[in-house]
Tab-separated table of C-alpha atoms and ligand atoms in Angstrom:
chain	number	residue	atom	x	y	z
A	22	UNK	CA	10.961	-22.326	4.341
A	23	UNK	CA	7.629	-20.793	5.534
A	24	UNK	CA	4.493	-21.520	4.197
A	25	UNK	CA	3.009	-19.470	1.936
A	26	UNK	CA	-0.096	-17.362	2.306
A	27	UNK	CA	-2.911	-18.452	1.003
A	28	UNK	CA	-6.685	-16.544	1.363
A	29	UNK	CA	-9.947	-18.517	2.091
A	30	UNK	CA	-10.535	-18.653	-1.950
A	31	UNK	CA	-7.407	-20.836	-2.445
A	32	UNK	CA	-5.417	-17.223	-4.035
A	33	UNK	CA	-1.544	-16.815	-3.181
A	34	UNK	CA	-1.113	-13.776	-1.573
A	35	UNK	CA	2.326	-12.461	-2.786
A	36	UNK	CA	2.117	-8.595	-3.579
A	37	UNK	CA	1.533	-6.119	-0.812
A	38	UNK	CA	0.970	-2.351	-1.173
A	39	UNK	CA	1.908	-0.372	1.812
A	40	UNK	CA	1.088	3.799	2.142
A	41	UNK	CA	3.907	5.207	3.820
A	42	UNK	CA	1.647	8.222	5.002
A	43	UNK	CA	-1.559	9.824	4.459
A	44	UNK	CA	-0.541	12.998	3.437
A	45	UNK	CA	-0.156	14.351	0.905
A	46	UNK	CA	0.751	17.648	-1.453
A	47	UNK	CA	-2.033	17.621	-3.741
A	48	UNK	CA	-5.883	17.422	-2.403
A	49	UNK	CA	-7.472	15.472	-5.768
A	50	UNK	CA	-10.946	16.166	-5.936
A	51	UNK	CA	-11.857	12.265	-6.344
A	52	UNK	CA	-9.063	11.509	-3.385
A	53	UNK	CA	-9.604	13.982	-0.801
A	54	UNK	CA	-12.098	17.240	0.414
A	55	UNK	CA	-10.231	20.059	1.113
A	56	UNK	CA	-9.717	20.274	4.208
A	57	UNK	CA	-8.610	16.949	4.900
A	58	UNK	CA	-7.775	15.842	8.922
A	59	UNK	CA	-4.448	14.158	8.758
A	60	UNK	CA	-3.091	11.460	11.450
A	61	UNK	CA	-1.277	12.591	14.117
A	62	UNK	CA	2.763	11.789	13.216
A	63	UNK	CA	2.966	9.128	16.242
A	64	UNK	CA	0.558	7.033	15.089
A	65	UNK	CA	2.554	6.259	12.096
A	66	UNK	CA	5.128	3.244	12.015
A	67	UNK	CA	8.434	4.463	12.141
A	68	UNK	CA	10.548	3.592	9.016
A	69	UNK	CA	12.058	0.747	11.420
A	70	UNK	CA	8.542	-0.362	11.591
A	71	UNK	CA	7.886	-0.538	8.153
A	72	UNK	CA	11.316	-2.261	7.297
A	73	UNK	CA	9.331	-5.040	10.032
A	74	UNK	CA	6.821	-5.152	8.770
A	75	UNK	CA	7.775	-5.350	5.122
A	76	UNK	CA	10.534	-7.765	5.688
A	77	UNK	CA	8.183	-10.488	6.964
A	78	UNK	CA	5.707	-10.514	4.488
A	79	UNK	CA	8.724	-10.821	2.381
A	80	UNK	CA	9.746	-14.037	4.571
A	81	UNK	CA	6.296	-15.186	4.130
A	82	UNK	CA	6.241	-15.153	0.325
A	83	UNK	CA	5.707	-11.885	-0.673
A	84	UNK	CA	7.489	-11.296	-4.153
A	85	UNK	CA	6.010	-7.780	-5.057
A	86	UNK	CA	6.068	-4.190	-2.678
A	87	UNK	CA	4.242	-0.975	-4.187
A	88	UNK	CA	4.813	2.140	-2.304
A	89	UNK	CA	1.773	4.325	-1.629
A	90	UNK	CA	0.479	6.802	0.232
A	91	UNK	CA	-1.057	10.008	0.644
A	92	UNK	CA	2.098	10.688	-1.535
A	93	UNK	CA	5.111	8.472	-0.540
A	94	UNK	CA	7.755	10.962	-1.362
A	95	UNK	CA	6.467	13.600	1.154
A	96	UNK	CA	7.318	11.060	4.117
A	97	UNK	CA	10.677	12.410	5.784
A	98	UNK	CA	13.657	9.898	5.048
A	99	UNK	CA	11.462	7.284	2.945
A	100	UNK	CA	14.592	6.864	0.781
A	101	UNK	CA	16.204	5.283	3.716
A	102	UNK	CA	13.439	2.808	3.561
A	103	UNK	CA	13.445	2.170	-0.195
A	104	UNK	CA	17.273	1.703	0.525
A	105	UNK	CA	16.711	-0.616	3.413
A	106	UNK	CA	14.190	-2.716	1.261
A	107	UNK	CA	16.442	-3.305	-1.817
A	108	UNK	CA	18.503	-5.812	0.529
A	109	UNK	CA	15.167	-8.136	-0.443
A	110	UNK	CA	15.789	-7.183	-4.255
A	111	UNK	CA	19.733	-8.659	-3.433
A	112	UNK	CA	18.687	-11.459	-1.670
A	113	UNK	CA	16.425	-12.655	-4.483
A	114	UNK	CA	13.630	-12.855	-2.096
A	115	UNK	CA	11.915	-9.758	-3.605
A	116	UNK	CA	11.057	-9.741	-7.142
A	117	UNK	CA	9.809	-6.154	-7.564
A	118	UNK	CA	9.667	-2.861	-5.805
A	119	UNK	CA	7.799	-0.120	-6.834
A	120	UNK	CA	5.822	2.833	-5.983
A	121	UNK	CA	2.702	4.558	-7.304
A	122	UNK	CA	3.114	8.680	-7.197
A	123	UNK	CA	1.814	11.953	-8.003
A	124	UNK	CA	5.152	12.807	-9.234
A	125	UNK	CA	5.802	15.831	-7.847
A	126	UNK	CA	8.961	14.947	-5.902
A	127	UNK	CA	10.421	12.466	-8.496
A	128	UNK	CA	12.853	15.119	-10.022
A	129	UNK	CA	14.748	14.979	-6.526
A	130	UNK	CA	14.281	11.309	-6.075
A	131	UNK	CA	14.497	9.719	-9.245
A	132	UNK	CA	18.231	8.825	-8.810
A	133	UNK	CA	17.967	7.787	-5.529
A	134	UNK	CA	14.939	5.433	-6.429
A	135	UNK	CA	16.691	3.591	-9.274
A	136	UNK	CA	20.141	3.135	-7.152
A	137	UNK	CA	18.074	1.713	-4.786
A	138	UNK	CA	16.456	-1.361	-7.424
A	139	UNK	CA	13.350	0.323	-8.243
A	140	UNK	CA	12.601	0.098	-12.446
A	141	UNK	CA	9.073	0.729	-12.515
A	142	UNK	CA	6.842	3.470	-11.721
A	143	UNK	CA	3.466	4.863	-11.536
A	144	UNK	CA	2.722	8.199	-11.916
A	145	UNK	CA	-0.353	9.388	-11.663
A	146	UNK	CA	-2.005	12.260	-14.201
A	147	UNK	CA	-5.052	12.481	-14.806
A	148	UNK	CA	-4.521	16.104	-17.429
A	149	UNK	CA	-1.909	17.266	-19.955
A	150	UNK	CA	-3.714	20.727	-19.716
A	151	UNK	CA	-2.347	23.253	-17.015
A	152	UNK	CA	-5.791	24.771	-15.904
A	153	UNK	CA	-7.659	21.308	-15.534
A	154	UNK	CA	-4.471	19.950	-13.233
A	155	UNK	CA	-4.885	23.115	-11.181
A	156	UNK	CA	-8.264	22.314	-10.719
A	157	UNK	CA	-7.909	18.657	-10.314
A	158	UNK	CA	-5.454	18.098	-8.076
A	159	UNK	CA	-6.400	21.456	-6.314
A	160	UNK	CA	-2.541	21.847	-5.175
A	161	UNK	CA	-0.507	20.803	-8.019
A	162	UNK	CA	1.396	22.074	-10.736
A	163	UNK	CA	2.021	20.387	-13.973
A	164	UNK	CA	5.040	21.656	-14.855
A	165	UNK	CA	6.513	19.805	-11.881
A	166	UNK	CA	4.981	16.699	-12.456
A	167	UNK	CA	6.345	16.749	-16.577
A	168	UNK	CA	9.622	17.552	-15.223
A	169	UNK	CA	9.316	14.673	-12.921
A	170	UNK	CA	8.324	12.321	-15.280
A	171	UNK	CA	11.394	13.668	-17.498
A	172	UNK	CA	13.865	13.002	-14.771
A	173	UNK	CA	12.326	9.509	-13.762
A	174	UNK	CA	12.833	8.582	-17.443
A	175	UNK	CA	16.278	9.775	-17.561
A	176	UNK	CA	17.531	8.195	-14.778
A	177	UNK	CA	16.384	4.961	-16.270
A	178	UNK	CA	12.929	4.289	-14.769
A	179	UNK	CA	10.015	2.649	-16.573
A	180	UNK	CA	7.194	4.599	-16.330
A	181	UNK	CA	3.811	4.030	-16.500
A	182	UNK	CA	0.912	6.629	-16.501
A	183	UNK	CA	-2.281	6.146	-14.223
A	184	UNK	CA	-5.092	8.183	-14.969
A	185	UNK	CA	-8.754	8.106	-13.108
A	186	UNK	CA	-11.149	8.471	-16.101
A	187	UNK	CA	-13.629	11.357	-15.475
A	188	UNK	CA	-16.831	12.090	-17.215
A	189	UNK	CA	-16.549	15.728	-18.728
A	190	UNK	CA	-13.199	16.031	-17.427
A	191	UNK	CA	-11.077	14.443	-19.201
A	192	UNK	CA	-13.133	12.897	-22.211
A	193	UNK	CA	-11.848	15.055	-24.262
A	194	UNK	CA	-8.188	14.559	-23.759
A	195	UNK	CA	-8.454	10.578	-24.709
A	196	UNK	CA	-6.591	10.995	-27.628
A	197	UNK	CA	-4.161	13.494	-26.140
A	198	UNK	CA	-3.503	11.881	-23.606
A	199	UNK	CA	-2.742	8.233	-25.470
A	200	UNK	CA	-0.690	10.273	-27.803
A	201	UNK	CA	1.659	12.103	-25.486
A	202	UNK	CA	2.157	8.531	-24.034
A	203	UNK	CA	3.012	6.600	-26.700
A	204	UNK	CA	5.739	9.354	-27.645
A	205	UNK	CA	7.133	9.277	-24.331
A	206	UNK	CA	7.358	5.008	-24.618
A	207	UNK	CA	5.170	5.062	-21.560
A	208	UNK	CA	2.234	2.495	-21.112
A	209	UNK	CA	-1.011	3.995	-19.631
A	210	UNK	CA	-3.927	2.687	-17.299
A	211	UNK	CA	-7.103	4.107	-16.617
A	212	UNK	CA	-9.379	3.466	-13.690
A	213	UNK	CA	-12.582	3.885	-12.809
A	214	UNK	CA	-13.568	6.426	-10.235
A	215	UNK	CA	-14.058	4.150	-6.900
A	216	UNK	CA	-16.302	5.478	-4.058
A	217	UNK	CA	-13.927	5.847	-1.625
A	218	UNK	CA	-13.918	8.176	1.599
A	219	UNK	CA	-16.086	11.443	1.804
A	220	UNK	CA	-14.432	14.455	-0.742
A	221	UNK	CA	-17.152	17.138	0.053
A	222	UNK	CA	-19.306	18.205	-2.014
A	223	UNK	CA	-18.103	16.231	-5.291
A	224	UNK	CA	-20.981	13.462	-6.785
A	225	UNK	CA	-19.268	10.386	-7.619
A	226	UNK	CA	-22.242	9.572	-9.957
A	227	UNK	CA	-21.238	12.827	-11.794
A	228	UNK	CA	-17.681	11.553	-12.310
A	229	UNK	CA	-17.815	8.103	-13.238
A	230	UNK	CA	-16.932	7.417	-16.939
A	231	UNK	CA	-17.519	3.882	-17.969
A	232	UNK	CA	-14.357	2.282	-19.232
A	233	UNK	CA	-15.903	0.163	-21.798
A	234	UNK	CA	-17.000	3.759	-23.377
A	235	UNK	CA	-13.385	4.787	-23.331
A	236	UNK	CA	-12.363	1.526	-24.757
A	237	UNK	CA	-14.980	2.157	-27.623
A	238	UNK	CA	-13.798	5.149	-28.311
A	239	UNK	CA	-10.236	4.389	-29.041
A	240	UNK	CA	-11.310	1.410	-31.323
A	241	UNK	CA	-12.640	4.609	-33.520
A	242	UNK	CA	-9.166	5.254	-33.994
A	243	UNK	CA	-6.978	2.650	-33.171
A	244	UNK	CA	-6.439	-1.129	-33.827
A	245	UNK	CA	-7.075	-2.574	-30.396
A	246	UNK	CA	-5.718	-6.096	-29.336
A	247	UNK	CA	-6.779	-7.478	-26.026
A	248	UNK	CA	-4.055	-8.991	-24.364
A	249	UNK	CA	-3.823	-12.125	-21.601
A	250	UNK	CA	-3.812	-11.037	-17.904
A	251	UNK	CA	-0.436	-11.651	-16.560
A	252	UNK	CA	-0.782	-9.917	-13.686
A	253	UNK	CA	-2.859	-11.296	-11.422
A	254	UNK	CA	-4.393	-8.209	-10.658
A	255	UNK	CA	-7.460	-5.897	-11.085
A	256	UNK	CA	-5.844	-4.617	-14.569
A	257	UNK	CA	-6.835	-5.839	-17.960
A	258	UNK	CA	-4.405	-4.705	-20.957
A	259	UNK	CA	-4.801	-4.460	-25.139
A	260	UNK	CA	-2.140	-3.189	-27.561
A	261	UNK	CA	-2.763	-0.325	-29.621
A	262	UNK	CA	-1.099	-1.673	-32.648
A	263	UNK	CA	-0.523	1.424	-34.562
A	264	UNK	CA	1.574	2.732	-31.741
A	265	UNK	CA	2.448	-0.824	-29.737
A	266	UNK	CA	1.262	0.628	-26.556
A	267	UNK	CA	0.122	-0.980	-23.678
A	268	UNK	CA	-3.378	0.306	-21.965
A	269	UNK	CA	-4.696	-0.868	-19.183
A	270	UNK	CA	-8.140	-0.740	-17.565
A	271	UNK	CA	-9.033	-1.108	-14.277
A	272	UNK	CA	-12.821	-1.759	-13.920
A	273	UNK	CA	-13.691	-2.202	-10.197
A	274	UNK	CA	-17.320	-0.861	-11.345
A	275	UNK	CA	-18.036	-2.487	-14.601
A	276	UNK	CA	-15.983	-5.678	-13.810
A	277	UNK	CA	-15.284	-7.510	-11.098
A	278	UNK	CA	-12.278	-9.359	-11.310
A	279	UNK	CA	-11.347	-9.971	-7.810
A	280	UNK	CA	-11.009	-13.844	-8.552
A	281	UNK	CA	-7.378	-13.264	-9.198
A	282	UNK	CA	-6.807	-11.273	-6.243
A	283	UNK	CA	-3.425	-11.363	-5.297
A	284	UNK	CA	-2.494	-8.531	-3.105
A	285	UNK	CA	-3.199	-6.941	0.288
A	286	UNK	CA	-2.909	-3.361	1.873
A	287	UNK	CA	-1.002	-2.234	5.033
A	288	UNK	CA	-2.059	1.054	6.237
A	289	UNK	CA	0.508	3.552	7.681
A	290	UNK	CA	-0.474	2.973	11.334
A	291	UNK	CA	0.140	-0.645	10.675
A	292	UNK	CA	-3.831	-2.188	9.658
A	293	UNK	CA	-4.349	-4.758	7.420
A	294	UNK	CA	-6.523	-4.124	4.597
A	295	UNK	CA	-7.277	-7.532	2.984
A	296	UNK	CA	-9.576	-6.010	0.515
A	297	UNK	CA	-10.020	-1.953	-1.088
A	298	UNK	CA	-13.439	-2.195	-1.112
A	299	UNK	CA	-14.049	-4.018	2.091
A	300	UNK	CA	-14.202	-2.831	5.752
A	301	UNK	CA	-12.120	-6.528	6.793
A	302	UNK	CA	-9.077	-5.559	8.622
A	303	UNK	CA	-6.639	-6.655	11.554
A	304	UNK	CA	-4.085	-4.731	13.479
A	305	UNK	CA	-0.766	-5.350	13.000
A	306	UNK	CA	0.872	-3.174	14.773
A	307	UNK	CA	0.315	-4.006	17.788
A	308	UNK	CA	2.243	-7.629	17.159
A	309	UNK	CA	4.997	-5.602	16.118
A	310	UNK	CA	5.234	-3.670	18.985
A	311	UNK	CA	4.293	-5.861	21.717
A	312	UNK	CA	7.297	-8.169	20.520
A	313	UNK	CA	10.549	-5.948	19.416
A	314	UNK	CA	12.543	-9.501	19.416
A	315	UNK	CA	10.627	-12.157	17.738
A	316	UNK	CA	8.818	-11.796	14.519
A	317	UNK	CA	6.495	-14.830	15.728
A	318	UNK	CA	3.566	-12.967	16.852
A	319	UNK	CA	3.612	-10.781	13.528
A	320	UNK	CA	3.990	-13.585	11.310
A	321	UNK	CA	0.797	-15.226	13.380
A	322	UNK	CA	-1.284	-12.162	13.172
A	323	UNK	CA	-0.317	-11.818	9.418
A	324	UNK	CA	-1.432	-15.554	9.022
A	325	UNK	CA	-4.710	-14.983	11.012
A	326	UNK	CA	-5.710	-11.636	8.867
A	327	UNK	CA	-4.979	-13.423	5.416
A	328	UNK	CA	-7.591	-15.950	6.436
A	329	UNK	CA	-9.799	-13.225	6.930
A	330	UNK	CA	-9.735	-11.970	3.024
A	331	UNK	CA	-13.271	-11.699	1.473
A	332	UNK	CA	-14.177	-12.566	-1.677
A	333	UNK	CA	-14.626	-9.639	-3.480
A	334	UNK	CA	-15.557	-6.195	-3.155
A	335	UNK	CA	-19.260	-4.626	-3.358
A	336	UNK	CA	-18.795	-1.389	-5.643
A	337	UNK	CA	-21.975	-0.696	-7.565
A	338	UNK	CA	-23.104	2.222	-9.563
A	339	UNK	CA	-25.453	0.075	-11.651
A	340	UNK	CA	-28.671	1.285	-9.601
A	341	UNK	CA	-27.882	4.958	-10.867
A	342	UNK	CA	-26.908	5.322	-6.720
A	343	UNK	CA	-23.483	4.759	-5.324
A	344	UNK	CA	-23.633	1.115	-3.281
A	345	UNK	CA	-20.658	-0.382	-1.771
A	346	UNK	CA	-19.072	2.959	-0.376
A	347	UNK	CA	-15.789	3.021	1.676
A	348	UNK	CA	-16.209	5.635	4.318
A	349	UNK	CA	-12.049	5.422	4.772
A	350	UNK	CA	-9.975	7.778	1.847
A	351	UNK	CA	-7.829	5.655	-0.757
A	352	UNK	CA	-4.808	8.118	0.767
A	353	UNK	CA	-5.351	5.889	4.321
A	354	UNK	CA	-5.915	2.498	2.361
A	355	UNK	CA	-3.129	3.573	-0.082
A	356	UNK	CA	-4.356	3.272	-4.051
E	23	SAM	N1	-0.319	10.061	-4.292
E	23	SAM	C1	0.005	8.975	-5.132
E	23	SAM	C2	-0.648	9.130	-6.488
E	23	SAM	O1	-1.521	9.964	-6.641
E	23	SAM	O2	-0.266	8.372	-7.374
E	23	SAM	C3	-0.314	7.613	-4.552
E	23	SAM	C4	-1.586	7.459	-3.793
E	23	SAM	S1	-3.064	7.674	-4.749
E	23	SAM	C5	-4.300	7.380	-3.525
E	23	SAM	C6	-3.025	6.221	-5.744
E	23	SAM	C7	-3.958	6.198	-6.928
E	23	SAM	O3	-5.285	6.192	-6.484
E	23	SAM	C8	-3.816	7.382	-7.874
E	23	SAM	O4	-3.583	6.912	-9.193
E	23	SAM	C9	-5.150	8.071	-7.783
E	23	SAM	O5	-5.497	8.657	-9.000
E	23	SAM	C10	-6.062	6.920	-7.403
E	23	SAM	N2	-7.301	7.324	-6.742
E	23	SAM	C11	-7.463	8.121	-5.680
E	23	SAM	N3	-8.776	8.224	-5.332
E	23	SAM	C12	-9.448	7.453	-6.218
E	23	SAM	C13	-10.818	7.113	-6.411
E	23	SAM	N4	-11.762	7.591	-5.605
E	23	SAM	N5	-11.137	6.283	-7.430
E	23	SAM	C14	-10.191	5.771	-8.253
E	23	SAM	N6	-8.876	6.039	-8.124
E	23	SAM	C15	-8.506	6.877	-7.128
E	24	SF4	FE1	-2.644	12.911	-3.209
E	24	SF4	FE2	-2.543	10.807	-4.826
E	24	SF4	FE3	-4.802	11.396	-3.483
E	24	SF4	FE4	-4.037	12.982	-5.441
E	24	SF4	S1	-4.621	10.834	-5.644
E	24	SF4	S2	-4.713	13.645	-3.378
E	24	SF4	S3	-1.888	12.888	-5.302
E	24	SF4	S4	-2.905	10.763	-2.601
């Protein structure tokens, strides 16, 4: 049996996102500009690649995979991957895997995603109002996304709704949205807008909407429990009790809970982010390729990059200015 991974700050690694892709079919304001440069296809893994890659951080311990992107069901084929990964789910080895979406491809791959061991998923909506998702994804169409959700549910898929909480956006629509949630038996998460990437001529200053605002806001109509962290992650949950919801905040900006860090971030061309809101990577890829026989090198180079895992991130909007920016788009990092 390997040993696990374990960072610098004694924390097991054992969940790793990967983005499939940087593209995507929506350009969200907070996500991307407009006219967003997209990697050329070769420098992408292949879906071989991936299955690699994947399949030894599963050797080495990892329990959890989250699909991401750009938006994971635009890559070509990626059901063949999810397919290829549920061997893991078999095998025991692999508690969980999941993917984080905008949706708008779920009514074709719902099915497909559930026969292949995936129970949970994240869709992301940030608007239950037509106009505003126009606006906010730029590309998108809500209808799509509803139906989406719809077939995800049918086919027997948990689903859970992530929305990035915007100041004069969707303030408004707290109630709403909580509501249309709780009908649906679907938990929710918000999360605070993260400087990430340039996205034109949108002020991240202008967006950000403190989550412990939000969180006063639904105690005006709700009775709100706070609930343990079981997650190990950058999510803290309380129970509405009238409705027995679950909603979740993640607070990158107003707290910093990165002393439970558990994950890391593989990029599509095959980097190593050990951190979201840190620059500290290694390349992966080339172990992979350099050795198509032996997974030796790659499960050194994973080793070596773990140990490279900083403490926290540096996200600040406290001085009324935007410290600790990421000049790379969550799309490349994979949200
Ligand atoms: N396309 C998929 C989707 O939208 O769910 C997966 C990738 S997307 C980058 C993952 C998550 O990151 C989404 O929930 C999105 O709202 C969030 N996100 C993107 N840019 C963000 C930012 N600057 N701050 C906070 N969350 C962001
Ligand atoms: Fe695409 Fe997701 Fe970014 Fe929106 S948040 S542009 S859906 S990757």
């Amino acid at each position: 049996m390997s040993q696990p991974l374990i960072d610098p700050f004694h924390r097991p690694i054992s969940y790793l996102r990967v983005s499939v892709t940087d593209r995507c079919d929506f350009r969200c304001v907070y996500c991307m500009s407009e006219n967003m440069s997209f990697l050329p296809k070769k420098e992408l893994l292949t879906l071989e690649e991936l299955d690699r890659m994947c399949s030894t951080f599963v050797k080495l311990g990892v329990e959890k995979l989250r699909i991401t992107g750009g938006e994971p069901l635009v890559r070509r084929d990626i059901m063949t991957f999810f397919q290829r990964m549920s061997r893991h789910l078999d095998s025991g080895a692999l508690k969980e895997l999941t993917l984080t979406t905008n949706g708008s491809q779920l009514a074709k791959y719902a099915q497909a995603l559930f026969d292949a061991g995936v129970r949970r998923v994240n869709v992301s909506l940030d608007t239950l109002d037509e106009t505003k998702f126009a606006d906010i994804t730029r590309w998108g169409r809500l209808k799509q996304v509803k139906e989406g959700i719809d077939a995800a549910q049918k086919a027997g898929l948990r689903v859970k709704i992530n929305a990035v909480a915007l100041k004069g956006f969707n303030e408004d629509e707290l109630l709403t949205i909580t509501e249309w949630c709780a009908e649906r038996d679907m938990d929710l998460t918000w999360i605070e807008v993260m400087p990430m990437g340039d996205i034109g001529n949108e002020d991240r200053l202008d967006q950000y909407w403190k989550l412990d605002d939000l969180r006063d806001r639904l105690r005006e109509t709700y009775t709100v429990t706070d609930l343990p962290d079981s997650t190990g992650g950058p999510a803290r949950y309380v129970r509405l009790e009238e409705t027995g919801q679950r909603i979740g905040f993640i607070t990158p900006l107003t707290h910093n809970f990165c002393e439970s860090c558990n994950r890391v971030r593989l990029t599509c061309t095959g980097e190593l982010f050990m951190c979201l809101g840190q620059e500290d990577n290694a390349d992966l890829r080339g172990a992979l390729r350099n050795h198509p026989d032996t997974e030796e090198p790659l499960e050194e180079a994973i080793r070596s990059a773990i140990l490279l895992k900083p403490k926290g991130h540096d996200f600040d909007y406290s001085r009324q200015i935007v410290d600790g920016k990421m000049s790379r788009h969550m799309s490349h990092t994979g949200g």
